[in-house]
PDB file of C-alpha atoms and ligand atoms in Angstrom:
ATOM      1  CA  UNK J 464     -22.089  -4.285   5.264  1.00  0.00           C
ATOM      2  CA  UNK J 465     -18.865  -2.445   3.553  1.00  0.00           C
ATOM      3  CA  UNK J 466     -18.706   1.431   3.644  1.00  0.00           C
ATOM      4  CA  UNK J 467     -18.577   2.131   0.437  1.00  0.00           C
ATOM      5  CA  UNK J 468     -17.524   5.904  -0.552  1.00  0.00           C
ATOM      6  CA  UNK J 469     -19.590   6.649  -3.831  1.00  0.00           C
ATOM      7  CA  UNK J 470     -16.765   9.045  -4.817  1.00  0.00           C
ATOM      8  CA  UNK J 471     -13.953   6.969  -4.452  1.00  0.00           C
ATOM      9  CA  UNK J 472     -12.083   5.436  -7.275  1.00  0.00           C
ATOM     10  CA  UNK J 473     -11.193   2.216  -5.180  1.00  0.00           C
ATOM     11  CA  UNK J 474     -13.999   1.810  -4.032  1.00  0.00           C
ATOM     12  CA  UNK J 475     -15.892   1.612  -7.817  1.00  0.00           C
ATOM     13  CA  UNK J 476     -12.969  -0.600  -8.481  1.00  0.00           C
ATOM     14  CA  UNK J 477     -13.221  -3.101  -5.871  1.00  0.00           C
ATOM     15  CA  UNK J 478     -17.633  -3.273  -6.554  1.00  0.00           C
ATOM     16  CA  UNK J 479     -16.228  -3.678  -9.911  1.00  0.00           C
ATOM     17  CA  UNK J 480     -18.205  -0.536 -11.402  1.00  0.00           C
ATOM     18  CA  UNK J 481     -14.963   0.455 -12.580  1.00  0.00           C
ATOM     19  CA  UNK J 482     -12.462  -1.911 -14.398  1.00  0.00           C
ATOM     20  CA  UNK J 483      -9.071  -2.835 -13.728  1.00  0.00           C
ATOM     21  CA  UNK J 484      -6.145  -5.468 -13.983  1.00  0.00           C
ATOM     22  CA  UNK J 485      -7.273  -7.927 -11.405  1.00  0.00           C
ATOM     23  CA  UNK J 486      -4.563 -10.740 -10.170  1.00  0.00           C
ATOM     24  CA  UNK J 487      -6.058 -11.155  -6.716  1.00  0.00           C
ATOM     25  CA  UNK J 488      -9.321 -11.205  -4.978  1.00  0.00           C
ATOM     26  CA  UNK J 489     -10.969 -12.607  -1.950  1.00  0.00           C
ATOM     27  CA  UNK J 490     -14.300 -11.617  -0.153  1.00  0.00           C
ATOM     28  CA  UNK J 491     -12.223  -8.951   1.837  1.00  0.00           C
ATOM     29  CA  UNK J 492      -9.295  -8.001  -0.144  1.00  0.00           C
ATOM     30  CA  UNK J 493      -8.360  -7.333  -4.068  1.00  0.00           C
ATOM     31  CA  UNK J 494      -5.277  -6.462  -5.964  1.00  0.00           C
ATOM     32  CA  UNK J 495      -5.243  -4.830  -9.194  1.00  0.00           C
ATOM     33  CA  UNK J 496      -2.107  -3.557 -11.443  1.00  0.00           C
ATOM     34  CA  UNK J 497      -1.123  -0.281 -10.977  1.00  0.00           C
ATOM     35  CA  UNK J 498      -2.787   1.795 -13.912  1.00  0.00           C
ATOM     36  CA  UNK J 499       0.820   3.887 -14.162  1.00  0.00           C
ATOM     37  CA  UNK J 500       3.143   1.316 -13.063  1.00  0.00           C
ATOM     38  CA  UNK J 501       6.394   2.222 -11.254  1.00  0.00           C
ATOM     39  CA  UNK J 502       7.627  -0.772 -12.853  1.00  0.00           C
ATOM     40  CA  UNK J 503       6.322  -4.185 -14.918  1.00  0.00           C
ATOM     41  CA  UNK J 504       3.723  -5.933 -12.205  1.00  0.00           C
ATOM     42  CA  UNK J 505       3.270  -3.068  -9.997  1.00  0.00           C
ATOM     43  CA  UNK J 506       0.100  -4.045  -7.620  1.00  0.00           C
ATOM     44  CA  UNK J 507      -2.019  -2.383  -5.400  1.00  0.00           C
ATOM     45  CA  UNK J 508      -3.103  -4.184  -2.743  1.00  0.00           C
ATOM     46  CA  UNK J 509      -6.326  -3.343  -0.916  1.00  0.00           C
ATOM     47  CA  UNK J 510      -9.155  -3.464   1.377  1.00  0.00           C
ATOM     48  CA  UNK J 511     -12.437  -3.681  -0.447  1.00  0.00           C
ATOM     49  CA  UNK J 512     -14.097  -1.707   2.664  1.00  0.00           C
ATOM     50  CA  UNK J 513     -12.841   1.916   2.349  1.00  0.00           C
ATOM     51  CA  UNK J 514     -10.513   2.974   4.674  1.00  0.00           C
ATOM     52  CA  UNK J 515      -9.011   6.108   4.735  1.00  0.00           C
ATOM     53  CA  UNK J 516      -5.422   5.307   5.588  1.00  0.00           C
ATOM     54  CA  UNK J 517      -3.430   2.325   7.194  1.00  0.00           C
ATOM     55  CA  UNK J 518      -3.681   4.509  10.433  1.00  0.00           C
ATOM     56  CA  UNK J 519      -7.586   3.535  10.210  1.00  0.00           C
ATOM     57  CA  UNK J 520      -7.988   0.096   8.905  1.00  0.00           C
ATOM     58  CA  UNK J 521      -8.520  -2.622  11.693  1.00  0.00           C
ATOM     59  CA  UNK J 522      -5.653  -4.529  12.749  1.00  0.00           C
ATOM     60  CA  UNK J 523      -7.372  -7.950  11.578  1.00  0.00           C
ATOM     61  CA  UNK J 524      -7.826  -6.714   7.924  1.00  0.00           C
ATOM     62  CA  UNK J 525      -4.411  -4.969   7.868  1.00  0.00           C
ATOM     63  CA  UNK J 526      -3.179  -8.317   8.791  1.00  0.00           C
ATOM     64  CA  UNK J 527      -5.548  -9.864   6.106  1.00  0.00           C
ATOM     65  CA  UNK J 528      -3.999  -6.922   3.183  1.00  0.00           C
ATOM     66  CA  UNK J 529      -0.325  -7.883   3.996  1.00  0.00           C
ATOM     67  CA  UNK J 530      -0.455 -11.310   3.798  1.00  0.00           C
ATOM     68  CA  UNK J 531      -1.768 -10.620   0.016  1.00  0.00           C
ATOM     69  CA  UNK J 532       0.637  -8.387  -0.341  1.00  0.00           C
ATOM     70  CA  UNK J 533       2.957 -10.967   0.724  1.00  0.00           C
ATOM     71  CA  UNK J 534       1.485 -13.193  -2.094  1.00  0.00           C
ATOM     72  CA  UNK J 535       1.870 -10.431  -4.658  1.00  0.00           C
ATOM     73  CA  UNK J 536       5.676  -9.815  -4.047  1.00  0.00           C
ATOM     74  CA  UNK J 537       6.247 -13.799  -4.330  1.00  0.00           C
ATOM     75  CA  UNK J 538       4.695 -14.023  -7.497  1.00  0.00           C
ATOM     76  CA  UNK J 539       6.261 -11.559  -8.758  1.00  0.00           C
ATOM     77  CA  UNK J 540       9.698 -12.462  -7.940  1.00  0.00           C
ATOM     78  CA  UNK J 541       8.918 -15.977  -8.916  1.00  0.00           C
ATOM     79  CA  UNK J 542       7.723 -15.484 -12.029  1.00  0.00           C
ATOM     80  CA  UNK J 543       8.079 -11.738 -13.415  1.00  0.00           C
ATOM     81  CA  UNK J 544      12.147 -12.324 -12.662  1.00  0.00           C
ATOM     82  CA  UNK J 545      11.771  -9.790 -10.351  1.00  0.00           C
ATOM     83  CA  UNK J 546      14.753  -9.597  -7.916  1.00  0.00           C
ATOM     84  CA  UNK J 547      12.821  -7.880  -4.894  1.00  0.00           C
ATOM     85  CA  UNK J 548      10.045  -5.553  -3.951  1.00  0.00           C
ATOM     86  CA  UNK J 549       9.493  -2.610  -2.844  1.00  0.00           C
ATOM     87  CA  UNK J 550       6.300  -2.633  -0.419  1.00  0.00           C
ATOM     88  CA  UNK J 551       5.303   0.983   0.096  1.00  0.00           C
ATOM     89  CA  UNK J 552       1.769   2.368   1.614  1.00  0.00           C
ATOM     90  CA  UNK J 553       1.200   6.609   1.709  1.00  0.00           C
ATOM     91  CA  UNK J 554      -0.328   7.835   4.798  1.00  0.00           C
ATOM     92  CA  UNK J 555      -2.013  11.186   3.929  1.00  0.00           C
ATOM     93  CA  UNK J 556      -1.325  13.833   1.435  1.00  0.00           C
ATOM     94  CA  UNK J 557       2.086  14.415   2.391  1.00  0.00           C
ATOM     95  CA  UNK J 558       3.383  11.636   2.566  1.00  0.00           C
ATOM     96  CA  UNK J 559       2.267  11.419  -1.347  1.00  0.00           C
ATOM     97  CA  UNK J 560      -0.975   9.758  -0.822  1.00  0.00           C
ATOM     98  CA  UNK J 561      -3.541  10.782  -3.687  1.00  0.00           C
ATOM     99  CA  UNK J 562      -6.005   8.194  -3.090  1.00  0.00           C
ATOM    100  CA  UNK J 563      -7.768   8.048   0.074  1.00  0.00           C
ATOM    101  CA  UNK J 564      -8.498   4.733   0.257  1.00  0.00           C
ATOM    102  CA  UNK J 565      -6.340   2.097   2.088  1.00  0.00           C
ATOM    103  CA  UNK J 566      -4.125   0.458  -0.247  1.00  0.00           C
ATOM    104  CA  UNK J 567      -0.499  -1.094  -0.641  1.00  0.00           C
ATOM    105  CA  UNK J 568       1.657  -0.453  -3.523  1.00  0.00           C
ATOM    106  CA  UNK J 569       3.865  -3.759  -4.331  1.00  0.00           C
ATOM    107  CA  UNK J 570       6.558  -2.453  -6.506  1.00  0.00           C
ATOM    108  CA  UNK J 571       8.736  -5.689  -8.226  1.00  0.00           C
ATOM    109  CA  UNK J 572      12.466  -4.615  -8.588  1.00  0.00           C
ATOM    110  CA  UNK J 573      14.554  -5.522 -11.510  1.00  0.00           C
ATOM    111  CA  UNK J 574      18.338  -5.070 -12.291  1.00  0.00           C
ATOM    112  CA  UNK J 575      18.455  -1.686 -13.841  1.00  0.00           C
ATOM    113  CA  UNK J 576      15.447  -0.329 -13.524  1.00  0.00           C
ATOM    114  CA  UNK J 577      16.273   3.205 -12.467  1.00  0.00           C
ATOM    115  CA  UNK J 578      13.947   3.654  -9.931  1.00  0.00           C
ATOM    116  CA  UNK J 579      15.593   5.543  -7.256  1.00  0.00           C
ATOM    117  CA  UNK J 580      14.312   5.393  -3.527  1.00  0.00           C
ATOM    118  CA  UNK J 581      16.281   7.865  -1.742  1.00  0.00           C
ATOM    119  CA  UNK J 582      15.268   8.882   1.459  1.00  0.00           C
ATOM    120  CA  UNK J 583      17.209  11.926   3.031  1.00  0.00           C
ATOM    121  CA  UNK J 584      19.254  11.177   6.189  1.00  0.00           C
ATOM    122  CA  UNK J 585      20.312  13.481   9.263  1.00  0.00           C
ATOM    123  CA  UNK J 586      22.139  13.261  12.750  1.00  0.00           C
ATOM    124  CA  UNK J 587      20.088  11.432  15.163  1.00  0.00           C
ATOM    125  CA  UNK J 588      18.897  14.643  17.989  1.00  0.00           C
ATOM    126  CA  UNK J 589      20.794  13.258  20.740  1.00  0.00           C
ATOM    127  CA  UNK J 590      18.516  15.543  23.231  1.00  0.00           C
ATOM    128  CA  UNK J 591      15.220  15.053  21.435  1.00  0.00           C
ATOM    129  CA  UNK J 592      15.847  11.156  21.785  1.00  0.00           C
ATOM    130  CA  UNK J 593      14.470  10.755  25.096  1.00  0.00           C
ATOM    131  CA  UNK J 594      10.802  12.759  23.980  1.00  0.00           C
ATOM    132  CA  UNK J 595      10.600  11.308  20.786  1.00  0.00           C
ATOM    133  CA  UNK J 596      10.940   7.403  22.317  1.00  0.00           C
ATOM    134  CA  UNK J 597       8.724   8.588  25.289  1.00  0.00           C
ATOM    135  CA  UNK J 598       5.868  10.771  23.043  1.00  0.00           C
ATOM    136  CA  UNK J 599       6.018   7.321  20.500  1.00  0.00           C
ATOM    137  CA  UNK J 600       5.720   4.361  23.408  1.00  0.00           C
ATOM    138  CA  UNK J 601       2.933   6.929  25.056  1.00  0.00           C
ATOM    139  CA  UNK J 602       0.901   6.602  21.530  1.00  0.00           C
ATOM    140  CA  UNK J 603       1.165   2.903  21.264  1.00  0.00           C
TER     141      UNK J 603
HETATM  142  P1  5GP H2131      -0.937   6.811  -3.814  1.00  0.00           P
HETATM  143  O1  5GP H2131      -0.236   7.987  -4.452  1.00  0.00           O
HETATM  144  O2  5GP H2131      -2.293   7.218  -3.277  1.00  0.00           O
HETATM  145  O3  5GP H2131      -0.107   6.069  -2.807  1.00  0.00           O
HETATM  146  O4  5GP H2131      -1.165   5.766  -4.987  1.00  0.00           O
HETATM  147  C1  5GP H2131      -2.247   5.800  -5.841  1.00  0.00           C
HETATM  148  C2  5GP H2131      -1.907   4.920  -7.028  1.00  0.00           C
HETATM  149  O5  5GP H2131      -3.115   4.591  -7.677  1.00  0.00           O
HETATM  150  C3  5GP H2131      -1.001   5.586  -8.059  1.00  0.00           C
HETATM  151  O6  5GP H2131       0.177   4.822  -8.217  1.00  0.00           O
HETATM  152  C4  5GP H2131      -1.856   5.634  -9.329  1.00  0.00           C
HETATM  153  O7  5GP H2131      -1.120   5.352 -10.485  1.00  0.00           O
HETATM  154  C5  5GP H2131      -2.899   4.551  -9.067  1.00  0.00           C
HETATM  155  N1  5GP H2131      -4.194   4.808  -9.687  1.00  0.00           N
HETATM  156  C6  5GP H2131      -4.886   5.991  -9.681  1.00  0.00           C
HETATM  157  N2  5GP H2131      -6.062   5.836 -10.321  1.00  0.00           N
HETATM  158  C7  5GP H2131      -6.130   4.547 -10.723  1.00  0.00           C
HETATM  159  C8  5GP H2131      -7.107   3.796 -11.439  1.00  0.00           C
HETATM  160  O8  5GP H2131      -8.171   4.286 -11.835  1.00  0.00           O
HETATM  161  N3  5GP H2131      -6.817   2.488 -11.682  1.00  0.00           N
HETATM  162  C9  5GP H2131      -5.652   1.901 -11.269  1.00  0.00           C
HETATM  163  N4  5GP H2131      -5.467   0.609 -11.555  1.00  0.00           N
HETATM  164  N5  5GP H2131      -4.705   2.591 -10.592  1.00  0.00           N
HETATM  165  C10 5GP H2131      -4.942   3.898 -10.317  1.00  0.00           C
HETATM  166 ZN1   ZN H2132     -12.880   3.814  -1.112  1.00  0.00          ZN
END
């Protein structure tokens, strides 16, 4: 039985109370256009079962939502023209995530297109090294 948030947007989507773009479902997993696309094709990629965040989706159906996503950036390159992909998913509200629910933006990437992807860059903390490795292999 899928948890099913009666708030959430994806949620409606994916029980289909709420319409959208489909180009991909399964019994587990549906992709849907992105209703303000980044670019032409952009797909979200997502669990049906809500999810809060990658951070909280089982590792089988994480699996199960990348090889779509996998799919989704072949057919778009394949036939949209698209020369690459951007594969992006938000983890929390600061990271720019607006809708709780699990889901995988696959952006196709065309000559020109003026998105811009810049991350900021810094000096690697020579002395913090050893705690951040340690604090990160202590997590996993
Ligand atoms: P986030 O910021 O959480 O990573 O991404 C949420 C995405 O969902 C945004 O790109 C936004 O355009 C898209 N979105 C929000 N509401 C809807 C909706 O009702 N339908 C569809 N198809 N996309 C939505
Ligand atoms: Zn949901």
């Amino acid at each position: 039985m899928s948890e099913q948030k009666t708030s959430c947007i994806f949620c409606k989507i994916a029980n289909g109370t709420i319409p959208c773009y489909k180009v991909y479902e399964d019994n587990e997993v549906i992709a849907f256009l992105d209703v303000n696309p980044s670019s032409r094709g952009h797909t979200l990629v997502l669990p049906k079962e809500h999810f809060s965040s990658m951070v909280t989706c089982p590792k089988n159906l994480l699996d199960h939502v990348m090889e779509v996503a996998q799919l989704i950036a072949q057919a778009q390159i394949a036939q949209l023209g698209a020369s690459g992909a951007n594969v992006i998913t938000n983890i929390g509200e600061k990271a720019g995530q607006t809708i709780p629910h699990f889901h995988v933006h696959v952006i196709p990437r065309y000559e020109k297109d003026g998105i811009l992807l810049q991350l900021p860059t810094s000096k690697l903390n020579e002395q913090d090294v050893k705690l951040i490795v340690d604090s990160i292999q202590k997590g996993i």
